[in-house]
Amino acid sequence: MRYQIRNAKVQFGADTILNSVNFEIHDTEKIAIVGRNGCGKTTLLRLIAGDIEMSNLDSDESCGITMSGKQNIGFLRQINFTDGDVPVKEELEKAFSEVFACEARKKEIEKLLAETEDHKKLLAEYDFLERRIESLHGYSWKKDMETMFQKFGFALEDLEKPIGEFSGGQQTKIALIQLLLQRPDILLLDEPTNHLDIAAVEWLENYLKSYENAVIIVSHDRMFLDRVIDVTYEIEYGDIKRYPGNYSAFVRLKEEAQIKQEKDYEAQQKEIERLTAWIEKWKNTPTKVAATRSKRMAIEHMVKIEKPRRFDTKTFHALFHPARESYTDVLTMKKLKIGYDTVLSEVSAVIKKAERIAIIGENGKGKSTLLKTVVGEINPLGGSYQFGNRVDFAYFDQHKAVNQKFDPEQTVLDYFWSLYPNLLRNDVRSALGAFLFSGEDVEKKMGQLSGGEKVRLELCRIFYTKPNFLILDEPTNHMDLAGKEALEKMLTSYEGTVLFVSHDRYFINQVATGILEFGESDVQFYGMNYAQYLEEIKRQTPGRETGNAGGTVRKSADVPTLDDVFDKKKYYNPGKILSRLKRQLEKYEEQLAESESRMSELQLEMMDPELSANYEQLMELQTKIDEENQVQESLLERMMETELELEEMETSESAFVRRQGRY
C-alpha cells in the first residue's frame, strides 16, 4: 500500500466538509473521486497533497495518514507562472531538475575517477545515478517533452515563446504537461481534461493507463474515467465509499444499492406502520402494557433507513414542451464561411427536425464560431444560412452563463419567478427541481452559486422559453455528474431539435443522433450516433464518402440545400424533384428492410435458451433492439414526410399540366 488515510475529518470553521474518511492507494491504481459539486473532492486532493491537515489530529480516535516510504506527490495547483518572459521550454525543463542534477554529478565523478585511485565507492555511486536517470526517463527527456507538447495541441516552435503570450487555458495545459513530465509517485489531477480537445483527451487516456505509478483523478468526463480508472471513490454527504471498477461499474453498483435501499426503506416503513397500528390498538389495555412498551422501544431503536433521492423526469415533460412544432428543415447552411478576420471553415449542411447534432473537432476550427454566426452574433464571411419555417431557437453560451451579473442577495426562487411572474409558486419550484434545484437549494442566494449551478439555472431559463431548436455551446462545462445525467435525460426526451458543441464524449454518445465533424481540411456530416461514428472512422478508407453504420456519411459541401432544387439556369424542374424524392423514398425503404432484418436476428438471439441466465448478454441484446426500434421510428417518420412531399409535388404538377393545357 502506497498511502492510507484513516478516519480523517476535515472542517472549515463550523462546517464539516469530510467526515470519517478512509482512503487507500495501492501500487499503480488509477482512482477516481466523484460526487456533487461542493462535496469535498478537491478538499480530499489537498489533504492528500499535504496542503491542509486533518481536523481531528488531536482526538483519541484511531486516525492518521501513513505512507510506504517517501512518496513524491504531484498536484496541479492554481497556475502561477511568476515570470511571463520565461520561454515555455525553460519552464518545462524544470520538470527534469533531478535528471540534470544526476548528470552534473556524473560528470563530477568522471573527473574524480581520473584524479583518484579509490574507484569502488565512486563507481557504485555512478551506477546508482545511471539507474536513477533511467528510472526518471532521463535519457529520453527531450523527445518526451516535445512529443507531449505537440499532443496537447502546441507547435514545436511554441517552446521558444514566452509563457506570458499564452492564454490562461493554454498556461493550464503547459502546467499539466510539466506535472506529467515529473512522473510523481502519486499523481493528483483535478479536472485534467478541461481545455483539451478530443484528440488530446484520447492521448492523455492512453498515457495515464500505462503510467507506472498511482493516479488520483477528479473529473466530470465519464468516458475518460471509464477508460482510465479501476477504482472509484464517491463522496456523498461528507462520507466516502470505495467501489471497485470504473465509473460505469460504480453507477451500476450504486444503482443496485439504491434499489436495495428503496426496498429496505419500504419494508421498514411498513414495519413501523404495523407496530404503530398495534400500539394504537392496545395502548389502553392493561394486559398489553409490556408488549406495547416493547414495540415502542423497537421503533425507537431502529436504525432509520433514509428514503433514496431520485430525479423526477416527469417534471421535464410537463414544463418544457416546445410551444410549437417546426417544419422539417430547421437550419440550412450553404457554403457558409465562418471566422473573424480569416475563414476558419466552410460549412454546408441541413439540420432536420428532431435531430440532435453534435459538433466536434479540433480546437480553433470554428465550432463555437459557427454557433455565434447562425445566431447572429458575428457576420458570416461568405455563403448563406437560413432557418426553416416556425423555428424558434434559443442559444446557450457557457461563458455568458457563468459570468453574467445577478443581484447577489436575490434567491434562486425569486430570480426565476421574476422572469416568469405569472407562474404559481409550485410551478416555479417544479421547473427549478427539474434542474436539480430542490429543497433548500431554491433559497440559495445568487451570489453563492457555483459555475455549475449558474449553468443549470441558465439552461432552466432557456428551456422554459419553450423553443423548438436548442443551440448549445458546451452546456456540460462546470457541471457535476448528476447535472450532466439530468441534462442528458432532458435532451433525449426533448421533442425539438438540438445543435450543440461539446468535448464530453460520454455526453455526445448519450445524446447525439448525428455528428458534424470539423476536420483538418473540411467539415463532414455523419448521420449516425457517436459510437457508430467511431466505428465508421475505423472503417473508412481514403476517398470513401458513404458508410452503413446505421446512417449516412457525406461531405458537407455535397449536402443538398434549398438552392439545389433549382438548376443553373434558374428554372423550376418538378420532374427532377419528383425523381429525387422517389429515390429518397426507395432508399428509406431499403434501410428499413435492413433494420427489420437485423431486428429479427437479435430477437432470435434473445430466444436462445443458453442465454437465459446470461443477464449481461441479454441486456446488450435488448440495448441493440432498442436502438433498432429508434432507427425504424426515425425512418418511418422520414418516409411519411417524403410521401407527403411526393403527394404535394404530384398534385402541383398535375395542376401545372392542366393550366398549360388551357393555353
Tab-separated table of C-alpha atoms in Angstrom, residues 143-340:
chain	number	residue	atom	x	y	z
A	143	LYS	CA	11.860	13.622	-27.001
A	144	ASP	CA	9.234	13.041	-24.283
A	145	MET	CA	8.840	16.786	-23.738
A	146	GLU	CA	8.456	17.591	-27.438
A	147	THR	CA	6.049	14.687	-28.062
A	148	MET	CA	3.807	15.570	-25.125
A	149	PHE	CA	3.880	19.265	-26.009
A	150	GLN	CA	2.618	18.526	-29.524
A	151	LYS	CA	-0.009	16.041	-28.322
A	152	PHE	CA	-1.560	18.828	-26.254
A	153	GLY	CA	-2.102	20.905	-29.388
A	154	PHE	CA	1.022	23.089	-29.460
A	155	ALA	CA	3.559	23.527	-32.262
A	156	LEU	CA	7.250	22.862	-31.550
A	157	GLU	CA	8.114	26.493	-32.263
A	158	ASP	CA	5.830	27.474	-29.359
A	159	LEU	CA	8.513	26.127	-26.996
A	160	GLU	CA	10.599	29.226	-27.696
A	161	LYS	CA	7.757	31.686	-26.966
A	162	PRO	CA	7.468	33.499	-23.604
A	163	ILE	CA	4.861	31.831	-21.411
A	164	GLY	CA	3.096	35.156	-20.873
A	165	GLU	CA	1.988	35.160	-24.529
A	166	PHE	CA	-0.345	32.208	-23.920
A	167	SER	CA	-3.934	32.361	-22.669
A	168	GLY	CA	-4.989	31.144	-19.228
A	169	GLY	CA	-6.292	27.871	-20.670
A	170	GLN	CA	-3.054	27.305	-22.595
A	171	GLN	CA	-0.975	28.029	-19.477
A	172	THR	CA	-3.045	25.435	-17.615
A	173	LYS	CA	-2.154	22.890	-20.309
A	174	ILE	CA	1.530	23.813	-20.038
A	175	ALA	CA	1.421	23.347	-16.263
A	176	LEU	CA	-0.227	19.940	-16.748
A	177	ILE	CA	2.485	18.920	-19.226
A	178	GLN	CA	5.152	19.975	-16.716
A	179	LEU	CA	3.492	17.882	-13.982
A	180	LEU	CA	3.181	14.800	-16.201
A	181	LEU	CA	6.848	15.071	-17.197
A	182	GLN	CA	7.829	14.998	-13.489
A	183	ARG	CA	6.291	11.482	-13.170
A	184	PRO	CA	5.465	11.667	-9.423
A	185	ASP	CA	4.753	8.514	-7.388
A	186	ILE	CA	1.201	9.741	-6.735
A	187	LEU	CA	-0.240	11.959	-9.448
A	188	LEU	CA	-3.217	14.129	-8.400
A	189	LEU	CA	-5.279	15.546	-11.275
A	190	ASP	CA	-8.227	17.925	-10.790
A	191	GLU	CA	-10.313	18.158	-13.996
A	192	PRO	CA	-7.355	17.361	-16.305
A	193	THR	CA	-9.486	17.263	-19.481
A	194	ASN	CA	-10.615	20.890	-19.206
A	195	HIS	CA	-9.267	22.981	-22.127
A	196	LEU	CA	-8.380	19.803	-24.096
A	197	ASP	CA	-9.898	18.785	-27.415
A	198	ILE	CA	-10.952	15.175	-28.035
A	199	ALA	CA	-7.652	14.149	-29.674
A	200	ALA	CA	-5.638	15.421	-26.668
A	201	VAL	CA	-8.013	13.726	-24.213
A	202	GLU	CA	-7.629	10.388	-26.001
A	203	TRP	CA	-3.838	10.712	-25.917
A	204	LEU	CA	-3.948	11.535	-22.184
A	205	GLU	CA	-6.138	8.461	-21.570
A	206	ASN	CA	-3.571	6.157	-23.147
A	207	TYR	CA	-0.734	7.857	-21.281
A	208	LEU	CA	-2.389	7.509	-17.876
A	209	LYS	CA	-3.486	3.908	-18.459
A	210	SER	CA	0.151	2.909	-18.949
A	211	TYR	CA	1.500	5.288	-16.250
A	212	GLU	CA	3.843	3.337	-13.971
A	213	ASN	CA	2.680	4.947	-10.717
A	214	ALA	CA	-0.621	5.765	-8.972
A	215	VAL	CA	-3.075	8.361	-10.315
A	216	ILE	CA	-5.951	10.068	-8.455
A	217	ILE	CA	-8.409	11.907	-10.703
A	218	VAL	CA	-11.291	14.288	-10.085
A	219	SER	CA	-13.174	14.635	-13.358
A	220	HIS	CA	-16.672	15.084	-14.791
A	221	ASP	CA	-15.619	13.356	-18.053
A	222	ARG	CA	-17.271	9.949	-17.660
A	223	MET	CA	-15.816	8.337	-20.792
A	224	PHE	CA	-12.351	9.440	-19.666
A	225	LEU	CA	-12.974	7.835	-16.257
A	226	ASP	CA	-14.330	4.654	-17.853
A	227	ARG	CA	-11.201	4.237	-19.955
A	228	VAL	CA	-8.617	5.049	-17.276
A	229	ILE	CA	-9.996	4.185	-13.833
A	230	ASP	CA	-10.046	0.864	-11.954
A	231	VAL	CA	-11.262	2.135	-8.530
A	232	THR	CA	-13.933	4.760	-7.775
A	233	TYR	CA	-14.492	6.647	-4.513
A	234	GLU	CA	-17.756	8.560	-4.091
A	235	ILE	CA	-18.142	11.434	-1.626
A	236	GLU	CA	-21.738	11.939	-0.538
A	237	TYR	CA	-22.966	13.998	2.428
A	238	GLY	CA	-19.420	14.178	3.849
A	239	ASP	CA	-18.845	10.399	3.791
A	240	ILE	CA	-16.754	8.438	1.309
A	241	LYS	CA	-17.235	4.951	-0.102
A	242	ARG	CA	-14.959	2.797	-2.261
A	243	TYR	CA	-16.290	0.919	-5.322
A	244	PRO	CA	-14.207	-1.492	-7.419
A	245	GLY	CA	-14.150	-0.757	-11.139
A	246	ASN	CA	-14.527	2.244	-13.428
A	247	TYR	CA	-17.256	4.867	-13.472
A	248	SER	CA	-19.846	2.713	-15.254
A	249	ALA	CA	-19.259	-0.108	-12.777
A	250	PHE	CA	-19.714	2.381	-9.935
A	251	VAL	CA	-23.005	3.628	-11.420
A	252	ARG	CA	-24.274	0.042	-11.743
A	253	LEU	CA	-23.274	-0.888	-8.196
A	254	LYS	CA	-24.742	2.332	-6.798
A	255	GLU	CA	-27.978	1.755	-8.683
A	256	GLU	CA	-28.196	-1.771	-7.276
A	257	ALA	CA	-27.529	-0.406	-3.787
A	258	GLN	CA	-30.201	2.257	-4.307
A	259	ILE	CA	-32.768	-0.340	-5.398
A	260	LYS	CA	-31.957	-2.378	-2.302
A	261	GLN	CA	-32.204	0.753	-0.150
A	262	GLU	CA	-35.639	1.516	-1.619
A	263	LYS	CA	-36.855	-1.992	-0.828
A	264	ASP	CA	-35.382	-1.872	2.676
A	265	TYR	CA	-36.894	1.590	3.230
A	266	GLU	CA	-40.342	0.442	2.128
A	267	ALA	CA	-40.108	-2.711	4.255
A	268	GLN	CA	-39.060	-0.672	7.302
A	269	GLN	CA	-41.862	1.838	6.779
A	270	LYS	CA	-44.398	-0.994	6.594
A	271	GLU	CA	-42.990	-2.495	9.797
A	272	ILE	CA	-43.138	0.888	11.572
A	273	GLU	CA	-46.709	1.311	10.345
A	274	ARG	CA	-47.643	-2.183	11.586
A	275	LEU	CA	-46.076	-1.657	15.015
A	276	THR	CA	-47.648	1.821	15.332
A	277	ALA	CA	-51.098	0.444	14.498
A	278	TRP	CA	-50.638	-2.347	17.075
A	279	ILE	CA	-49.598	0.185	19.740
A	280	GLU	CA	-52.604	2.425	18.980
A	281	LYS	CA	-54.946	-0.544	19.192
A	282	TRP	CA	-53.718	-1.956	22.520
A	283	LYS	CA	-52.120	1.020	24.344
A	284	ASN	CA	-55.051	1.358	26.773
A	285	THR	CA	-55.337	-2.367	27.522
A	286	PRO	CA	-53.711	-3.203	30.920
A	287	THR	CA	-52.646	-6.708	29.862
A	288	LYS	CA	-50.804	-5.317	26.812
A	289	VAL	CA	-48.772	-2.598	28.564
A	290	ALA	CA	-45.464	-4.510	28.489
A	291	ALA	CA	-45.934	-5.599	24.877
A	292	THR	CA	-46.863	-2.042	23.861
A	293	ARG	CA	-43.752	-0.652	25.564
A	294	SER	CA	-41.605	-3.296	23.866
A	295	LYS	CA	-42.907	-2.421	20.396
A	296	ARG	CA	-42.484	1.310	21.020
A	297	MET	CA	-38.853	0.692	22.019
A	298	ALA	CA	-38.385	-1.436	18.894
A	299	ILE	CA	-39.418	1.552	16.768
A	300	GLU	CA	-37.192	3.956	18.721
A	301	HIS	CA	-34.138	1.703	18.439
A	302	MET	CA	-34.477	1.103	14.703
A	303	VAL	CA	-31.641	2.462	12.581
A	304	LYS	CA	-33.758	4.587	10.278
A	305	ILE	CA	-33.189	3.986	6.567
A	306	GLU	CA	-33.155	7.199	4.537
A	307	LYS	CA	-35.512	7.408	1.578
A	308	PRO	CA	-33.403	7.331	-1.631
A	309	ARG	CA	-33.428	10.506	-3.732
A	310	ARG	CA	-34.340	10.105	-7.378
A	311	PHE	CA	-34.544	12.583	-10.246
A	312	ASP	CA	-38.125	13.092	-11.455
A	313	THR	CA	-38.179	13.223	-15.278
A	314	LYS	CA	-41.952	13.801	-15.312
A	315	THR	CA	-41.354	17.441	-14.417
A	316	PHE	CA	-39.409	17.970	-17.632
A	317	HIS	CA	-42.197	16.674	-19.879
A	318	ALA	CA	-44.819	18.735	-18.090
A	319	LEU	CA	-42.985	22.063	-18.092
A	320	PHE	CA	-40.589	22.185	-21.046
A	321	HIS	CA	-42.653	21.092	-24.047
A	322	PRO	CA	-41.899	23.277	-27.159
A	323	ALA	CA	-44.563	25.928	-27.721
A	324	ARG	CA	-44.976	24.877	-31.367
A	325	GLU	CA	-43.594	22.403	-33.897
A	326	SER	CA	-41.162	23.451	-36.606
A	327	TYR	CA	-41.134	22.326	-40.230
A	328	THR	CA	-38.776	19.558	-41.388
A	329	ASP	CA	-35.787	21.704	-42.407
A	330	VAL	CA	-34.709	23.575	-39.276
A	331	LEU	CA	-31.383	25.125	-40.352
A	332	THR	CA	-29.870	25.170	-43.845
A	333	MET	CA	-26.262	26.257	-44.389
A	334	LYS	CA	-24.790	26.543	-47.873
A	335	LYS	CA	-21.053	27.156	-48.262
A	336	LEU	CA	-21.220	29.175	-45.053
A	337	LYS	CA	-17.789	30.645	-44.398
A	338	ILE	CA	-17.185	31.297	-40.717
A	339	GLY	CA	-14.457	33.193	-38.902
A	340	TYR	CA	-13.498	36.653	-37.706
